[in-house]
């Protein structure tokens, strides 16, 4: 297995953990996965900062363990540079679908992989 594959798999694993209701409702666990310089442009078009996301995650879709969860598919990843992975994938939650893009970075060999940037774009119901 190549180093590139390992790095991409680690970024995908982090992405999947961020979809887990147990992580979404735990500021401490989410903090481990979000880079302190994190920003997001959500499917609504809203721009989120690190602190805003940590505050809002417990109330956002996918945080309720009994409610609808994100169903990810079609992950692809590219190692852009050492310590920087770009992921793209799609999610379905109920009737809503979105195309997603994330940048994951690892500051040094002892640091964890953390999401640096995320963007979600809604997929209209009639699209494939």
JSON list of C-alpha atoms in Angstrom, two decimals:
[
{"chain": "A", "resi": 1, "resn": "UNK", "atom": "CA", "xyz": [0.00, 0.00, 0.00]},
{"chain": "A", "resi": 2, "resn": "UNK", "atom": "CA", "xyz": [1.43, 3.40, -0.94]},
{"chain": "A", "resi": 3, "resn": "UNK", "atom": "CA", "xyz": [1.82, 6.31, 1.45]},
{"chain": "A", "resi": 4, "resn": "UNK", "atom": "CA", "xyz": [-0.62, 8.29, -0.70]},
{"chain": "A", "resi": 5, "resn": "UNK", "atom": "CA", "xyz": [-3.32, 5.67, -0.22]},
{"chain": "A", "resi": 6, "resn": "UNK", "atom": "CA", "xyz": [-2.73, 5.65, 3.54]},
{"chain": "A", "resi": 7, "resn": "UNK", "atom": "CA", "xyz": [-3.07, 9.44, 3.72]},
{"chain": "A", "resi": 8, "resn": "UNK", "atom": "CA", "xyz": [-6.25, 9.46, 1.65]},
{"chain": "A", "resi": 9, "resn": "UNK", "atom": "CA", "xyz": [-7.74, 6.66, 3.74]},
{"chain": "A", "resi": 10, "resn": "UNK", "atom": "CA", "xyz": [-6.95, 8.56, 6.94]},
{"chain": "A", "resi": 11, "resn": "UNK", "atom": "CA", "xyz": [-8.70, 11.65, 5.56]},
{"chain": "A", "resi": 12, "resn": "UNK", "atom": "CA", "xyz": [-11.75, 9.58, 4.54]},
{"chain": "A", "resi": 13, "resn": "UNK", "atom": "CA", "xyz": [-11.85, 8.01, 8.02]},
{"chain": "A", "resi": 14, "resn": "UNK", "atom": "CA", "xyz": [-11.85, 11.51, 9.55]},
{"chain": "A", "resi": 15, "resn": "UNK", "atom": "CA", "xyz": [-14.63, 12.60, 7.22]},
{"chain": "A", "resi": 16, "resn": "UNK", "atom": "CA", "xyz": [-16.73, 9.61, 8.25]},
{"chain": "A", "resi": 17, "resn": "UNK", "atom": "CA", "xyz": [-16.10, 10.29, 11.95]},
{"chain": "A", "resi": 18, "resn": "UNK", "atom": "CA", "xyz": [-17.41, 13.84, 11.48]},
{"chain": "A", "resi": 19, "resn": "UNK", "atom": "CA", "xyz": [-20.70, 12.36, 10.24]},
{"chain": "A", "resi": 20, "resn": "UNK", "atom": "CA", "xyz": [-21.09, 10.28, 13.41]},
{"chain": "A", "resi": 21, "resn": "UNK", "atom": "CA", "xyz": [-23.74, 11.72, 15.79]},
{"chain": "A", "resi": 22, "resn": "UNK", "atom": "CA", "xyz": [-21.46, 10.91, 18.74]},
{"chain": "A", "resi": 23, "resn": "UNK", "atom": "CA", "xyz": [-18.80, 13.21, 17.27]},
{"chain": "A", "resi": 24, "resn": "UNK", "atom": "CA", "xyz": [-21.24, 15.88, 16.13]},
{"chain": "A", "resi": 25, "resn": "UNK", "atom": "CA", "xyz": [-22.63, 16.22, 19.66]},
{"chain": "A", "resi": 26, "resn": "UNK", "atom": "CA", "xyz": [-19.21, 16.26, 21.36]},
{"chain": "A", "resi": 27, "resn": "UNK", "atom": "CA", "xyz": [-17.30, 19.52, 21.09]},
{"chain": "A", "resi": 28, "resn": "UNK", "atom": "CA", "xyz": [-14.14, 17.78, 22.33]},
{"chain": "A", "resi": 29, "resn": "UNK", "atom": "CA", "xyz": [-14.32, 15.03, 19.70]},
{"chain": "A", "resi": 30, "resn": "UNK", "atom": "CA", "xyz": [-15.22, 17.44, 16.87]},
{"chain": "A", "resi": 31, "resn": "UNK", "atom": "CA", "xyz": [-12.37, 19.75, 17.95]},
{"chain": "A", "resi": 32, "resn": "UNK", "atom": "CA", "xyz": [-9.89, 16.90, 17.33]},
{"chain": "A", "resi": 33, "resn": "UNK", "atom": "CA", "xyz": [-11.06, 16.63, 13.70]},
{"chain": "A", "resi": 34, "resn": "UNK", "atom": "CA", "xyz": [-11.42, 20.30, 12.77]},
{"chain": "A", "resi": 35, "resn": "UNK", "atom": "CA", "xyz": [-8.36, 22.40, 12.04]},
{"chain": "A", "resi": 36, "resn": "UNK", "atom": "CA", "xyz": [-8.25, 25.60, 14.14]},
{"chain": "A", "resi": 37, "resn": "UNK", "atom": "CA", "xyz": [-8.23, 27.53, 10.84]},
{"chain": "A", "resi": 38, "resn": "UNK", "atom": "CA", "xyz": [-11.28, 25.60, 9.52]},
{"chain": "A", "resi": 39, "resn": "UNK", "atom": "CA", "xyz": [-13.86, 27.28, 7.30]},
{"chain": "A", "resi": 40, "resn": "UNK", "atom": "CA", "xyz": [-16.87, 25.88, 5.50]},
{"chain": "A", "resi": 41, "resn": "UNK", "atom": "CA", "xyz": [-19.27, 27.03, 2.83]},
{"chain": "A", "resi": 42, "resn": "UNK", "atom": "CA", "xyz": [-22.40, 25.01, 3.54]},
{"chain": "A", "resi": 43, "resn": "UNK", "atom": "CA", "xyz": [-25.06, 23.83, 1.11]},
{"chain": "A", "resi": 44, "resn": "UNK", "atom": "CA", "xyz": [-27.12, 26.87, 2.19]},
{"chain": "A", "resi": 45, "resn": "UNK", "atom": "CA", "xyz": [-24.30, 29.18, 1.08]},
{"chain": "A", "resi": 46, "resn": "UNK", "atom": "CA", "xyz": [-23.50, 30.18, 4.66]},
{"chain": "A", "resi": 47, "resn": "UNK", "atom": "CA", "xyz": [-19.84, 30.58, 5.58]},
{"chain": "A", "resi": 48, "resn": "UNK", "atom": "CA", "xyz": [-18.90, 28.90, 8.87]},
{"chain": "A", "resi": 49, "resn": "UNK", "atom": "CA", "xyz": [-15.83, 29.50, 11.01]},
{"chain": "A", "resi": 50, "resn": "UNK", "atom": "CA", "xyz": [-14.19, 27.00, 13.35]},
{"chain": "A", "resi": 51, "resn": "UNK", "atom": "CA", "xyz": [-15.92, 28.32, 16.49]},
{"chain": "A", "resi": 52, "resn": "UNK", "atom": "CA", "xyz": [-19.29, 28.71, 14.74]},
{"chain": "A", "resi": 53, "resn": "UNK", "atom": "CA", "xyz": [-19.12, 25.12, 13.52]},
{"chain": "A", "resi": 54, "resn": "UNK", "atom": "CA", "xyz": [-18.14, 23.73, 16.93]},
{"chain": "A", "resi": 55, "resn": "UNK", "atom": "CA", "xyz": [-21.06, 25.62, 18.51]},
{"chain": "A", "resi": 56, "resn": "UNK", "atom": "CA", "xyz": [-23.59, 24.56, 15.86]},
{"chain": "A", "resi": 57, "resn": "UNK", "atom": "CA", "xyz": [-22.64, 20.92, 15.17]},
{"chain": "A", "resi": 58, "resn": "UNK", "atom": "CA", "xyz": [-24.83, 19.44, 17.96]},
{"chain": "A", "resi": 59, "resn": "UNK", "atom": "CA", "xyz": [-27.89, 21.12, 16.40]},
{"chain": "A", "resi": 60, "resn": "UNK", "atom": "CA", "xyz": [-27.13, 20.50, 12.71]},
{"chain": "A", "resi": 61, "resn": "UNK", "atom": "CA", "xyz": [-28.52, 17.69, 10.58]},
{"chain": "A", "resi": 62, "resn": "UNK", "atom": "CA", "xyz": [-26.98, 14.33, 11.34]},
{"chain": "A", "resi": 63, "resn": "UNK", "atom": "CA", "xyz": [-26.42, 15.02, 15.06]},
{"chain": "A", "resi": 64, "resn": "UNK", "atom": "CA", "xyz": [-29.52, 13.17, 16.25]},
{"chain": "A", "resi": 65, "resn": "UNK", "atom": "CA", "xyz": [-28.65, 9.50, 16.66]},
{"chain": "A", "resi": 66, "resn": "UNK", "atom": "CA", "xyz": [-32.29, 8.57, 15.97]},
{"chain": "A", "resi": 67, "resn": "UNK", "atom": "CA", "xyz": [-32.72, 10.94, 13.04]},
{"chain": "A", "resi": 68, "resn": "UNK", "atom": "CA", "xyz": [-31.62, 10.74, 9.42]},
{"chain": "A", "resi": 69, "resn": "UNK", "atom": "CA", "xyz": [-27.91, 10.29, 8.93]},
{"chain": "A", "resi": 70, "resn": "UNK", "atom": "CA", "xyz": [-25.67, 11.25, 6.08]},
{"chain": "A", "resi": 71, "resn": "UNK", "atom": "CA", "xyz": [-25.10, 8.40, 3.64]},
{"chain": "A", "resi": 72, "resn": "UNK", "atom": "CA", "xyz": [-21.80, 9.10, 1.86]},
{"chain": "A", "resi": 73, "resn": "UNK", "atom": "CA", "xyz": [-20.80, 7.58, -1.47]},
{"chain": "A", "resi": 74, "resn": "UNK", "atom": "CA", "xyz": [-18.33, 7.89, -4.33]},
{"chain": "A", "resi": 75, "resn": "UNK", "atom": "CA", "xyz": [-15.32, 9.06, -2.29]},
{"chain": "A", "resi": 76, "resn": "UNK", "atom": "CA", "xyz": [-12.30, 10.12, -4.30]},
{"chain": "A", "resi": 77, "resn": "UNK", "atom": "CA", "xyz": [-9.11, 11.54, -2.88]},
{"chain": "A", "resi": 78, "resn": "UNK", "atom": "CA", "xyz": [-5.97, 13.19, -4.17]},
{"chain": "A", "resi": 79, "resn": "UNK", "atom": "CA", "xyz": [-2.77, 13.91, -2.29]},
{"chain": "A", "resi": 80, "resn": "UNK", "atom": "CA", "xyz": [-2.12, 17.54, -3.32]},
{"chain": "A", "resi": 81, "resn": "UNK", "atom": "CA", "xyz": [1.11, 17.91, -1.31]},
{"chain": "A", "resi": 82, "resn": "UNK", "atom": "CA", "xyz": [2.66, 16.22, 1.69]},
{"chain": "A", "resi": 83, "resn": "UNK", "atom": "CA", "xyz": [0.13, 16.61, 4.50]},
{"chain": "A", "resi": 84, "resn": "UNK", "atom": "CA", "xyz": [-2.69, 17.92, 2.25]},
{"chain": "A", "resi": 85, "resn": "UNK", "atom": "CA", "xyz": [-5.49, 15.71, 0.90]},
{"chain": "A", "resi": 86, "resn": "UNK", "atom": "CA", "xyz": [-8.47, 16.80, -1.22]},
{"chain": "A", "resi": 87, "resn": "UNK", "atom": "CA", "xyz": [-11.59, 14.62, -0.92]},
{"chain": "A", "resi": 88, "resn": "UNK", "atom": "CA", "xyz": [-14.73, 14.72, -3.02]},
{"chain": "A", "resi": 89, "resn": "UNK", "atom": "CA", "xyz": [-17.87, 12.65, -2.47]},
{"chain": "A", "resi": 90, "resn": "UNK", "atom": "CA", "xyz": [-21.65, 12.76, -2.38]},
{"chain": "A", "resi": 91, "resn": "UNK", "atom": "CA", "xyz": [-24.08, 12.50, 0.50]},
{"chain": "A", "resi": 92, "resn": "UNK", "atom": "CA", "xyz": [-27.73, 11.61, 0.74]},
{"chain": "A", "resi": 93, "resn": "UNK", "atom": "CA", "xyz": [-29.81, 12.49, 3.78]},
{"chain": "A", "resi": 94, "resn": "UNK", "atom": "CA", "xyz": [-33.46, 11.74, 3.34]},
{"chain": "A", "resi": 95, "resn": "UNK", "atom": "CA", "xyz": [-34.44, 13.32, 0.03]},
{"chain": "A", "resi": 96, "resn": "UNK", "atom": "CA", "xyz": [-31.53, 15.77, 0.01]},
{"chain": "A", "resi": 97, "resn": "UNK", "atom": "CA", "xyz": [-28.32, 15.14, -1.90]},
{"chain": "A", "resi": 98, "resn": "UNK", "atom": "CA", "xyz": [-25.11, 17.14, -2.01]},
{"chain": "A", "resi": 99, "resn": "UNK", "atom": "CA", "xyz": [-21.72, 17.05, -3.65]},
{"chain": "A", "resi": 100, "resn": "UNK", "atom": "CA", "xyz": [-18.99, 17.69, -1.10]},
{"chain": "A", "resi": 101, "resn": "UNK", "atom": "CA", "xyz": [-15.36, 18.75, -1.20]},
{"chain": "A", "resi": 102, "resn": "UNK", "atom": "CA", "xyz": [-12.95, 18.80, 1.75]},
{"chain": "A", "resi": 103, "resn": "UNK", "atom": "CA", "xyz": [-9.33, 19.67, 2.34]},
{"chain": "A", "resi": 104, "resn": "UNK", "atom": "CA", "xyz": [-7.63, 17.71, 5.11]},
{"chain": "A", "resi": 105, "resn": "UNK", "atom": "CA", "xyz": [-4.25, 18.70, 6.41]},
{"chain": "A", "resi": 106, "resn": "UNK", "atom": "CA", "xyz": [-1.67, 17.30, 8.75]},
{"chain": "A", "resi": 107, "resn": "UNK", "atom": "CA", "xyz": [0.62, 19.99, 10.16]},
{"chain": "A", "resi": 108, "resn": "UNK", "atom": "CA", "xyz": [3.51, 17.62, 11.01]},
{"chain": "A", "resi": 109, "resn": "UNK", "atom": "CA", "xyz": [4.21, 13.92, 11.43]},
{"chain": "A", "resi": 110, "resn": "UNK", "atom": "CA", "xyz": [2.93, 13.91, 15.03]},
{"chain": "A", "resi": 111, "resn": "UNK", "atom": "CA", "xyz": [-0.24, 15.92, 14.32]},
{"chain": "A", "resi": 112, "resn": "UNK", "atom": "CA", "xyz": [-3.62, 14.38, 13.53]},
{"chain": "A", "resi": 113, "resn": "UNK", "atom": "CA", "xyz": [-5.37, 14.81, 10.18]},
{"chain": "A", "resi": 114, "resn": "UNK", "atom": "CA", "xyz": [-7.83, 17.69, 10.48]},
{"chain": "A", "resi": 115, "resn": "UNK", "atom": "CA", "xyz": [-10.43, 19.16, 8.15]},
{"chain": "A", "resi": 116, "resn": "UNK", "atom": "CA", "xyz": [-9.19, 22.56, 6.98]},
{"chain": "A", "resi": 117, "resn": "UNK", "atom": "CA", "xyz": [-11.96, 23.43, 4.49]},
{"chain": "A", "resi": 118, "resn": "UNK", "atom": "CA", "xyz": [-15.30, 21.98, 3.48]},
{"chain": "A", "resi": 119, "resn": "UNK", "atom": "CA", "xyz": [-17.87, 22.91, 0.86]},
{"chain": "A", "resi": 120, "resn": "UNK", "atom": "CA", "xyz": [-21.26, 21.39, 0.12]},
{"chain": "A", "resi": 121, "resn": "UNK", "atom": "CA", "xyz": [-23.26, 21.99, -3.04]},
{"chain": "A", "resi": 122, "resn": "UNK", "atom": "CA", "xyz": [-26.89, 20.82, -3.23]},
{"chain": "A", "resi": 123, "resn": "UNK", "atom": "CA", "xyz": [-27.80, 18.45, -6.06]},
{"chain": "A", "resi": 124, "resn": "UNK", "atom": "CA", "xyz": [-31.22, 19.30, -7.52]},
{"chain": "A", "resi": 125, "resn": "UNK", "atom": "CA", "xyz": [-33.67, 16.35, -7.36]},
{"chain": "A", "resi": 126, "resn": "UNK", "atom": "CA", "xyz": [-33.78, 16.01, -11.15]},
{"chain": "A", "resi": 127, "resn": "UNK", "atom": "CA", "xyz": [-29.97, 15.77, -11.48]},
{"chain": "A", "resi": 128, "resn": "UNK", "atom": "CA", "xyz": [-27.90, 12.62, -11.65]}
]
